[in-house]
Tab-separated table of C-alpha atoms in Angstrom:
chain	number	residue	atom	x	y	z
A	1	UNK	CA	0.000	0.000	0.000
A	2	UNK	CA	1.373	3.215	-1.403
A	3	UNK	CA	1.142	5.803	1.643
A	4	UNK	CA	1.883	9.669	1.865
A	5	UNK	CA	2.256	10.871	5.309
A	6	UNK	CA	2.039	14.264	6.619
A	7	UNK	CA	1.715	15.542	10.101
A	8	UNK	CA	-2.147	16.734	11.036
A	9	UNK	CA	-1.413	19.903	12.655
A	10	UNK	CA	-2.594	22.209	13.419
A	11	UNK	CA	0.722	24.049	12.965
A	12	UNK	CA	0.148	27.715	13.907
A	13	UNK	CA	3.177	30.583	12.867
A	14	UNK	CA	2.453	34.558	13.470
A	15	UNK	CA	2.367	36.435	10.472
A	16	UNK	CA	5.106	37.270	8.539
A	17	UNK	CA	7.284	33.869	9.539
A	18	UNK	CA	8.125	31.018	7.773
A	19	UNK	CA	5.188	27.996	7.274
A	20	UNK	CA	7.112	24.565	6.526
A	21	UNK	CA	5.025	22.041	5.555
A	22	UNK	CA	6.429	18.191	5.175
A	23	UNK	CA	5.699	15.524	3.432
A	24	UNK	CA	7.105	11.458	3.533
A	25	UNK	CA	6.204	9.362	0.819
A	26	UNK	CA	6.416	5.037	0.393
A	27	UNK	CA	6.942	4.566	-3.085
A	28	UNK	CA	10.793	5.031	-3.911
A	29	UNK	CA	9.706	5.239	-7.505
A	30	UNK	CA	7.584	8.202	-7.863
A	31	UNK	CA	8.418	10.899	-10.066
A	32	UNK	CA	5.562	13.365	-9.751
A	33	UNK	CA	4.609	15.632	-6.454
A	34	UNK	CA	2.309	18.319	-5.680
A	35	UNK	CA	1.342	19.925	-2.936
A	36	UNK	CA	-2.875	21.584	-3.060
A	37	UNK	CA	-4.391	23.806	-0.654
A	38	UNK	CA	-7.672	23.425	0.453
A	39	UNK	CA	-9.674	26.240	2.256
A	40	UNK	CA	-11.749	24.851	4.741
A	41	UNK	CA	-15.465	24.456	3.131
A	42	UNK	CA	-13.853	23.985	-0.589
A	43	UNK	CA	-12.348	22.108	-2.877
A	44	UNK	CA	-8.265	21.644	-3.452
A	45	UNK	CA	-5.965	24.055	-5.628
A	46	UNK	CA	-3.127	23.355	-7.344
A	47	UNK	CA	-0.393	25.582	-5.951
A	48	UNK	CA	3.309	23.701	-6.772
A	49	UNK	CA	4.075	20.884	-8.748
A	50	UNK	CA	7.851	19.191	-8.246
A	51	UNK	CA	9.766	16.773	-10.239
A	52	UNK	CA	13.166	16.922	-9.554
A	53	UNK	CA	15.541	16.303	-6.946
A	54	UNK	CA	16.267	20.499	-4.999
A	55	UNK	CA	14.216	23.550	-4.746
A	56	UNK	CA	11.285	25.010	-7.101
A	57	UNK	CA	10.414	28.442	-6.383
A	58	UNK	CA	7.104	30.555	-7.151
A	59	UNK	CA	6.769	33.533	-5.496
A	60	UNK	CA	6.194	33.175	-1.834
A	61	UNK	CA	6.131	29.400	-2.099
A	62	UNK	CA	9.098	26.987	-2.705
A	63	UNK	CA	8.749	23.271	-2.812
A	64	UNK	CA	11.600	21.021	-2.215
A	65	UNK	CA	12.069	17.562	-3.111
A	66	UNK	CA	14.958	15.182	-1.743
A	67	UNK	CA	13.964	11.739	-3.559
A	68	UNK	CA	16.959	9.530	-2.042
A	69	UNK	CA	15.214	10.894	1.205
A	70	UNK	CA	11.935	10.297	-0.279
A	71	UNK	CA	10.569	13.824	1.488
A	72	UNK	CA	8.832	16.704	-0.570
A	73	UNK	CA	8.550	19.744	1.416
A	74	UNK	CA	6.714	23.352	1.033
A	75	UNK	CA	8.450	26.566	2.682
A	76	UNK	CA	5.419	29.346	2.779
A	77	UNK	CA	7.826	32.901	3.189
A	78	UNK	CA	6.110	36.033	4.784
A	79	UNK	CA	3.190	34.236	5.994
A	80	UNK	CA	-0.120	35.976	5.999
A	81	UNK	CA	-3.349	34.538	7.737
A	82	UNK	CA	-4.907	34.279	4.380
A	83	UNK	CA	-2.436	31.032	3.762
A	84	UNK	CA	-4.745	29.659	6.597
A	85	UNK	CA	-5.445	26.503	5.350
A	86	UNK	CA	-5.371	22.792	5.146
A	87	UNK	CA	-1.842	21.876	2.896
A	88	UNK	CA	-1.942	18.175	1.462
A	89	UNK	CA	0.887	16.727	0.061
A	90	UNK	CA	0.218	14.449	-3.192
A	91	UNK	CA	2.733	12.249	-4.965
A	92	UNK	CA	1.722	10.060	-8.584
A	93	UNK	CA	1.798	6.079	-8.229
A	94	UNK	CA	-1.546	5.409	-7.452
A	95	UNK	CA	-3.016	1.886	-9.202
A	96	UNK	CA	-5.403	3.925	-11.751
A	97	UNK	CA	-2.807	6.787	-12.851
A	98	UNK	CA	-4.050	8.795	-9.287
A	99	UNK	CA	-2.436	10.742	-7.271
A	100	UNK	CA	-2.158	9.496	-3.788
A	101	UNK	CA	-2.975	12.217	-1.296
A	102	UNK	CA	-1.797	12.938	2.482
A	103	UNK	CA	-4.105	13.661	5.088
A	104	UNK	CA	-3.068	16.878	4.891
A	105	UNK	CA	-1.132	19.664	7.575
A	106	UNK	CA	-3.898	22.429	9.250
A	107	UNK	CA	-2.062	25.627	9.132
A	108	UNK	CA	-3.141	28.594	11.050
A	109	UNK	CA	-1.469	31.674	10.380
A	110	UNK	CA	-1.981	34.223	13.586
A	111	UNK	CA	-2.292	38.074	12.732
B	1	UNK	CA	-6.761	27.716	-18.079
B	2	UNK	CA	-7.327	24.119	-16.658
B	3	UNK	CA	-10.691	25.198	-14.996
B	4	UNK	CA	-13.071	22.123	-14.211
B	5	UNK	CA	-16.883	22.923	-13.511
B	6	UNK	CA	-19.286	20.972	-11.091
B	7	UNK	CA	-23.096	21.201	-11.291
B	8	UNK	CA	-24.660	21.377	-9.014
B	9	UNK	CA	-22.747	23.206	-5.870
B	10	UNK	CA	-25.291	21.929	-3.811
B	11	UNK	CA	-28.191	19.809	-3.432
B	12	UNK	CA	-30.872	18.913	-1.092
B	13	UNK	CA	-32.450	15.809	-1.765
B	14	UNK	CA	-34.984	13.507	0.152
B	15	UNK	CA	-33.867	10.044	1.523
B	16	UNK	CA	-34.330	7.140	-1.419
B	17	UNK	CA	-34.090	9.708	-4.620
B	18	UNK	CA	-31.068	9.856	-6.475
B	19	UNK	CA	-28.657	12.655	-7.880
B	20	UNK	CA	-26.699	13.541	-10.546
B	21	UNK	CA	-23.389	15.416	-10.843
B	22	UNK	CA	-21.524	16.617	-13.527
B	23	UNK	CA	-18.199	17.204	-13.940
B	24	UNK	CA	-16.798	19.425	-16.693
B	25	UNK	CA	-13.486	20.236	-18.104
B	26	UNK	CA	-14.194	23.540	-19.516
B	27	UNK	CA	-10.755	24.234	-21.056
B	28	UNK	CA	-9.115	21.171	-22.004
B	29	UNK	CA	-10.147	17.262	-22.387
B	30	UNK	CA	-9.823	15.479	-20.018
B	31	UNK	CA	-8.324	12.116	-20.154
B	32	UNK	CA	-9.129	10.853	-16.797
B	33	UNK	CA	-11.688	12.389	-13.946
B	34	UNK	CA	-11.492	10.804	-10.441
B	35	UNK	CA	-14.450	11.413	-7.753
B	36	UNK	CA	-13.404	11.790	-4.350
B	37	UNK	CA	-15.652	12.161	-1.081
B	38	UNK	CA	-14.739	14.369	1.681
B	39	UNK	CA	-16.752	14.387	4.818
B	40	UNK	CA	-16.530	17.246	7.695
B	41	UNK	CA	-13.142	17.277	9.180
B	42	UNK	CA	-11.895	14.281	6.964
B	43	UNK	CA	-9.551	14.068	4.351
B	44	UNK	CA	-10.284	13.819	0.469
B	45	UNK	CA	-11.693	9.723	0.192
B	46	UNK	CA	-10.748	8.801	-3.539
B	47	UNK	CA	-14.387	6.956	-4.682
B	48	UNK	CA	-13.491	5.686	-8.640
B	49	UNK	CA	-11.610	6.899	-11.423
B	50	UNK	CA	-12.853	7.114	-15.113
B	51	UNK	CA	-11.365	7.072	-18.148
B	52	UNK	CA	-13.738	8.571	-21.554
B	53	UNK	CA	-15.519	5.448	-22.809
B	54	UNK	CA	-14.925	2.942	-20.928
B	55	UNK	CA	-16.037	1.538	-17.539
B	56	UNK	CA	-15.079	3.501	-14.134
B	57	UNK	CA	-13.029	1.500	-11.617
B	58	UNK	CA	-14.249	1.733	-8.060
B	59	UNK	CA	-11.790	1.988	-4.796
B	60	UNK	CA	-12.822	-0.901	-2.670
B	61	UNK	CA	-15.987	-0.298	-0.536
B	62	UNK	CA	-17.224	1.705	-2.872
B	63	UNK	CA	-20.175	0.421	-4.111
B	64	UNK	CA	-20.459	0.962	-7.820
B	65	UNK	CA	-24.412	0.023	-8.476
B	66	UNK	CA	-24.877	2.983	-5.901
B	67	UNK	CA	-22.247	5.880	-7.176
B	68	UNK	CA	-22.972	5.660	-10.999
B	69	UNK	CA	-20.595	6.705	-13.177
B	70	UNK	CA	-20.310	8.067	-16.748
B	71	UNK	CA	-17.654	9.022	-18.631
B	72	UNK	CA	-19.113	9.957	-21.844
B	73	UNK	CA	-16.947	12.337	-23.451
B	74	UNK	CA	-13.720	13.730	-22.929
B	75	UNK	CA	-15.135	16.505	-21.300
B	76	UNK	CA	-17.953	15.569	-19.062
B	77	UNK	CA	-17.881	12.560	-16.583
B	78	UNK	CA	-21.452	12.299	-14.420
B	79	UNK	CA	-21.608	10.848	-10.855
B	80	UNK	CA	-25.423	9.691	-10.060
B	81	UNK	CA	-25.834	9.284	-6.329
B	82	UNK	CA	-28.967	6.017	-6.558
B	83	UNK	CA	-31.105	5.826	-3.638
B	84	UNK	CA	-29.439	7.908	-1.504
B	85	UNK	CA	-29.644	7.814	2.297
B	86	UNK	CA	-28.464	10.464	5.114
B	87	UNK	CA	-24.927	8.973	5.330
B	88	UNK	CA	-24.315	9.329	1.588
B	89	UNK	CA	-24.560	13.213	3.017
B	90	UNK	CA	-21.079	14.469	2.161
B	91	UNK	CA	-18.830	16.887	-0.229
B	92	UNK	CA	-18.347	14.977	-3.702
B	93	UNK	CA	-15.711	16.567	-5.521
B	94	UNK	CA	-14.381	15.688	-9.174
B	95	UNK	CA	-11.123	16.197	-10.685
B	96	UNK	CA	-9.480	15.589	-14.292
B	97	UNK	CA	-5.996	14.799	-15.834
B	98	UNK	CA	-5.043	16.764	-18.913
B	99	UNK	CA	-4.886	14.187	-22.424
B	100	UNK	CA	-2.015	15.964	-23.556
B	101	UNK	CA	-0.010	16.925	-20.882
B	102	UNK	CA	1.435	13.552	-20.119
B	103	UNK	CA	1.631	15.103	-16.602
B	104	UNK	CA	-0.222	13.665	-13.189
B	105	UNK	CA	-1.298	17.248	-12.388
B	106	UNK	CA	-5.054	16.709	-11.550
B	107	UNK	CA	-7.544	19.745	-11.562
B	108	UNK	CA	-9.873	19.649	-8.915
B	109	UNK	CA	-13.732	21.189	-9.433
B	110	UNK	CA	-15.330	23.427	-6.951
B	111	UNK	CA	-17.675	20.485	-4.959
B	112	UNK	CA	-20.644	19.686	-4.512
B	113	UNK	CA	-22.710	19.567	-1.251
B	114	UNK	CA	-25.248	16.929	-1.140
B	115	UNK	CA	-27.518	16.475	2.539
B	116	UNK	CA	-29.792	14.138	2.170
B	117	UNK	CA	-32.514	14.481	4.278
Protein backbone atom coordinates (compact mmCIF):
# COMPACT_ATOMS: atom_id res chain seq x y z
CA UNK A 1 0.00 0.00 0.00
CA UNK A 2 1.37 3.22 -1.40
CA UNK A 3 1.14 5.80 1.64
CA UNK A 4 1.88 9.67 1.87
CA UNK A 5 2.26 10.87 5.31
CA UNK A 6 2.04 14.26 6.62
CA UNK A 7 1.71 15.54 10.10
CA UNK A 8 -2.15 16.73 11.04
CA UNK A 9 -1.41 19.90 12.65
CA UNK A 10 -2.59 22.21 13.42
CA UNK A 11 0.72 24.05 12.96
CA UNK A 12 0.15 27.72 13.91
CA UNK A 13 3.18 30.58 12.87
CA UNK A 14 2.45 34.56 13.47
CA UNK A 15 2.37 36.43 10.47
CA UNK A 16 5.11 37.27 8.54
CA UNK A 17 7.28 33.87 9.54
CA UNK A 18 8.13 31.02 7.77
CA UNK A 19 5.19 28.00 7.27
CA UNK A 20 7.11 24.56 6.53
CA UNK A 21 5.02 22.04 5.56
CA UNK A 22 6.43 18.19 5.18
CA UNK A 23 5.70 15.52 3.43
CA UNK A 24 7.11 11.46 3.53
CA UNK A 25 6.20 9.36 0.82
CA UNK A 26 6.42 5.04 0.39
CA UNK A 27 6.94 4.57 -3.08
CA UNK A 28 10.79 5.03 -3.91
CA UNK A 29 9.71 5.24 -7.51
CA UNK A 30 7.58 8.20 -7.86
CA UNK A 31 8.42 10.90 -10.07
CA UNK A 32 5.56 13.37 -9.75
CA UNK A 33 4.61 15.63 -6.45
CA UNK A 34 2.31 18.32 -5.68
CA UNK A 35 1.34 19.92 -2.94
CA UNK A 36 -2.88 21.58 -3.06
CA UNK A 37 -4.39 23.81 -0.65
CA UNK A 38 -7.67 23.43 0.45
CA UNK A 39 -9.67 26.24 2.26
CA UNK A 40 -11.75 24.85 4.74
CA UNK A 41 -15.47 24.46 3.13
CA UNK A 42 -13.85 23.98 -0.59
CA UNK A 43 -12.35 22.11 -2.88
CA UNK A 44 -8.27 21.64 -3.45
CA UNK A 45 -5.96 24.05 -5.63
CA UNK A 46 -3.13 23.35 -7.34
CA UNK A 47 -0.39 25.58 -5.95
CA UNK A 48 3.31 23.70 -6.77
CA UNK A 49 4.08 20.88 -8.75
CA UNK A 50 7.85 19.19 -8.25
CA UNK A 51 9.77 16.77 -10.24
CA UNK A 52 13.17 16.92 -9.55
CA UNK A 53 15.54 16.30 -6.95
CA UNK A 54 16.27 20.50 -5.00
CA UNK A 55 14.22 23.55 -4.75
CA UNK A 56 11.29 25.01 -7.10
CA UNK A 57 10.41 28.44 -6.38
CA UNK A 58 7.10 30.56 -7.15
CA UNK A 59 6.77 33.53 -5.50
CA UNK A 60 6.19 33.17 -1.83
CA UNK A 61 6.13 29.40 -2.10
CA UNK A 62 9.10 26.99 -2.70
CA UNK A 63 8.75 23.27 -2.81
CA UNK A 64 11.60 21.02 -2.22
CA UNK A 65 12.07 17.56 -3.11
CA UNK A 66 14.96 15.18 -1.74
CA UNK A 67 13.96 11.74 -3.56
CA UNK A 68 16.96 9.53 -2.04
CA UNK A 69 15.21 10.89 1.21
CA UNK A 70 11.94 10.30 -0.28
CA UNK A 71 10.57 13.82 1.49
CA UNK A 72 8.83 16.70 -0.57
CA UNK A 73 8.55 19.74 1.42
CA UNK A 74 6.71 23.35 1.03
CA UNK A 75 8.45 26.57 2.68
CA UNK A 76 5.42 29.35 2.78
CA UNK A 77 7.83 32.90 3.19
CA UNK A 78 6.11 36.03 4.78
CA UNK A 79 3.19 34.24 5.99
CA UNK A 80 -0.12 35.98 6.00
CA UNK A 81 -3.35 34.54 7.74
CA UNK A 82 -4.91 34.28 4.38
CA UNK A 83 -2.44 31.03 3.76
CA UNK A 84 -4.75 29.66 6.60
CA UNK A 85 -5.44 26.50 5.35
CA UNK A 86 -5.37 22.79 5.15
CA UNK A 87 -1.84 21.88 2.90
CA UNK A 88 -1.94 18.18 1.46
CA UNK A 89 0.89 16.73 0.06
CA UNK A 90 0.22 14.45 -3.19
CA UNK A 91 2.73 12.25 -4.96
CA UNK A 92 1.72 10.06 -8.58
CA UNK A 93 1.80 6.08 -8.23
CA UNK A 94 -1.55 5.41 -7.45
CA UNK A 95 -3.02 1.89 -9.20
CA UNK A 96 -5.40 3.93 -11.75
CA UNK A 97 -2.81 6.79 -12.85
CA UNK A 98 -4.05 8.80 -9.29
CA UNK A 99 -2.44 10.74 -7.27
CA UNK A 100 -2.16 9.50 -3.79
CA UNK A 101 -2.97 12.22 -1.30
CA UNK A 102 -1.80 12.94 2.48
CA UNK A 103 -4.11 13.66 5.09
CA UNK A 104 -3.07 16.88 4.89
CA UNK A 105 -1.13 19.66 7.57
CA UNK A 106 -3.90 22.43 9.25
CA UNK A 107 -2.06 25.63 9.13
CA UNK A 108 -3.14 28.59 11.05
CA UNK A 109 -1.47 31.67 10.38
CA UNK A 110 -1.98 34.22 13.59
CA UNK A 111 -2.29 38.07 12.73
CA UNK B 1 -6.76 27.72 -18.08
CA UNK B 2 -7.33 24.12 -16.66
CA UNK B 3 -10.69 25.20 -15.00
CA UNK B 4 -13.07 22.12 -14.21
CA UNK B 5 -16.88 22.92 -13.51
CA UNK B 6 -19.29 20.97 -11.09
CA UNK B 7 -23.10 21.20 -11.29
CA UNK B 8 -24.66 21.38 -9.01
CA UNK B 9 -22.75 23.21 -5.87
CA UNK B 10 -25.29 21.93 -3.81
CA UNK B 11 -28.19 19.81 -3.43
CA UNK B 12 -30.87 18.91 -1.09
CA UNK B 13 -32.45 15.81 -1.77
CA UNK B 14 -34.98 13.51 0.15
CA UNK B 15 -33.87 10.04 1.52
CA UNK B 16 -34.33 7.14 -1.42
CA UNK B 17 -34.09 9.71 -4.62
CA UNK B 18 -31.07 9.86 -6.47
CA UNK B 19 -28.66 12.65 -7.88
CA UNK B 20 -26.70 13.54 -10.55
CA UNK B 21 -23.39 15.42 -10.84
CA UNK B 22 -21.52 16.62 -13.53
CA UNK B 23 -18.20 17.20 -13.94
CA UNK B 24 -16.80 19.42 -16.69
CA UNK B 25 -13.49 20.24 -18.10
CA UNK B 26 -14.19 23.54 -19.52
CA UNK B 27 -10.76 24.23 -21.06
CA UNK B 28 -9.12 21.17 -22.00
CA UNK B 29 -10.15 17.26 -22.39
CA UNK B 30 -9.82 15.48 -20.02
CA UNK B 31 -8.32 12.12 -20.15
CA UNK B 32 -9.13 10.85 -16.80
CA UNK B 33 -11.69 12.39 -13.95
CA UNK B 34 -11.49 10.80 -10.44
CA UNK B 35 -14.45 11.41 -7.75
CA UNK B 36 -13.40 11.79 -4.35
CA UNK B 37 -15.65 12.16 -1.08
CA UNK B 38 -14.74 14.37 1.68
CA UNK B 39 -16.75 14.39 4.82
CA UNK B 40 -16.53 17.25 7.70
CA UNK B 41 -13.14 17.28 9.18
CA UNK B 42 -11.89 14.28 6.96
CA UNK B 43 -9.55 14.07 4.35
CA UNK B 44 -10.28 13.82 0.47
CA UNK B 45 -11.69 9.72 0.19
CA UNK B 46 -10.75 8.80 -3.54
CA UNK B 47 -14.39 6.96 -4.68
CA UNK B 48 -13.49 5.69 -8.64
CA UNK B 49 -11.61 6.90 -11.42
CA UNK B 50 -12.85 7.11 -15.11
CA UNK B 51 -11.37 7.07 -18.15
CA UNK B 52 -13.74 8.57 -21.55
CA UNK B 53 -15.52 5.45 -22.81
CA UNK B 54 -14.93 2.94 -20.93
CA UNK B 55 -16.04 1.54 -17.54
CA UNK B 56 -15.08 3.50 -14.13
CA UNK B 57 -13.03 1.50 -11.62
CA UNK B 58 -14.25 1.73 -8.06
CA UNK B 59 -11.79 1.99 -4.80
CA UNK B 60 -12.82 -0.90 -2.67
CA UNK B 61 -15.99 -0.30 -0.54
CA UNK B 62 -17.22 1.70 -2.87
CA UNK B 63 -20.17 0.42 -4.11
CA UNK B 64 -20.46 0.96 -7.82
CA UNK B 65 -24.41 0.02 -8.48
CA UNK B 66 -24.88 2.98 -5.90
CA UNK B 67 -22.25 5.88 -7.18
CA UNK B 68 -22.97 5.66 -11.00
CA UNK B 69 -20.59 6.70 -13.18
CA UNK B 70 -20.31 8.07 -16.75
CA UNK B 71 -17.65 9.02 -18.63
CA UNK B 72 -19.11 9.96 -21.84
CA UNK B 73 -16.95 12.34 -23.45
CA UNK B 74 -13.72 13.73 -22.93
CA UNK B 75 -15.13 16.50 -21.30
CA UNK B 76 -17.95 15.57 -19.06
CA UNK B 77 -17.88 12.56 -16.58
CA UNK B 78 -21.45 12.30 -14.42
CA UNK B 79 -21.61 10.85 -10.86
CA UNK B 80 -25.42 9.69 -10.06
CA UNK B 81 -25.83 9.28 -6.33
CA UNK B 82 -28.97 6.02 -6.56
CA UNK B 83 -31.11 5.83 -3.64
CA UNK B 84 -29.44 7.91 -1.50
CA UNK B 85 -29.64 7.81 2.30
CA UNK B 86 -28.46 10.46 5.11
CA UNK B 87 -24.93 8.97 5.33
CA UNK B 88 -24.32 9.33 1.59
CA UNK B 89 -24.56 13.21 3.02
CA UNK B 90 -21.08 14.47 2.16
CA UNK B 91 -18.83 16.89 -0.23
CA UNK B 92 -18.35 14.98 -3.70
CA UNK B 93 -15.71 16.57 -5.52
CA UNK B 94 -14.38 15.69 -9.17
CA UNK B 95 -11.12 16.20 -10.68
CA UNK B 96 -9.48 15.59 -14.29
CA UNK B 97 -6.00 14.80 -15.83
CA UNK B 98 -5.04 16.76 -18.91
CA UNK B 99 -4.89 14.19 -22.42
CA UNK B 100 -2.01 15.96 -23.56
CA UNK B 101 -0.01 16.93 -20.88
CA UNK B 102 1.44 13.55 -20.12
CA UNK B 103 1.63 15.10 -16.60
CA UNK B 104 -0.22 13.67 -13.19
CA UNK B 105 -1.30 17.25 -12.39
CA UNK B 106 -5.05 16.71 -11.55
CA UNK B 107 -7.54 19.74 -11.56
CA UNK B 108 -9.87 19.65 -8.91
CA UNK B 109 -13.73 21.19 -9.43
CA UNK B 110 -15.33 23.43 -6.95
CA UNK B 111 -17.67 20.48 -4.96
CA UNK B 112 -20.64 19.69 -4.51
CA UNK B 113 -22.71 19.57 -1.25
CA UNK B 114 -25.25 16.93 -1.14
CA UNK B 115 -27.52 16.47 2.54
CA UNK B 116 -29.79 14.14 2.17
CA UNK B 117 -32.51 14.48 4.28
Amino acid sequence: QKEVEQNSGPLSVPEGAIASLNCTYSDRGSQSFFWYRQYSGKSPELIMSIYSNGDKEDGRFTAQLNKASQYVSLLIRDSQPSDSATYLCAVDGGSQGNLIFGKGTKLSVKP
Amino acid sequence: GAVVSQHPSWVICKSGTSVKIECRSLDFQATTMFWYRQFPKQSLMLMATSNEGSKATYEQGVEKDKFLINHASLTLSTLTVTSAHPEDSSFYICSARERTSGSYEQFFGPGTRLTVL
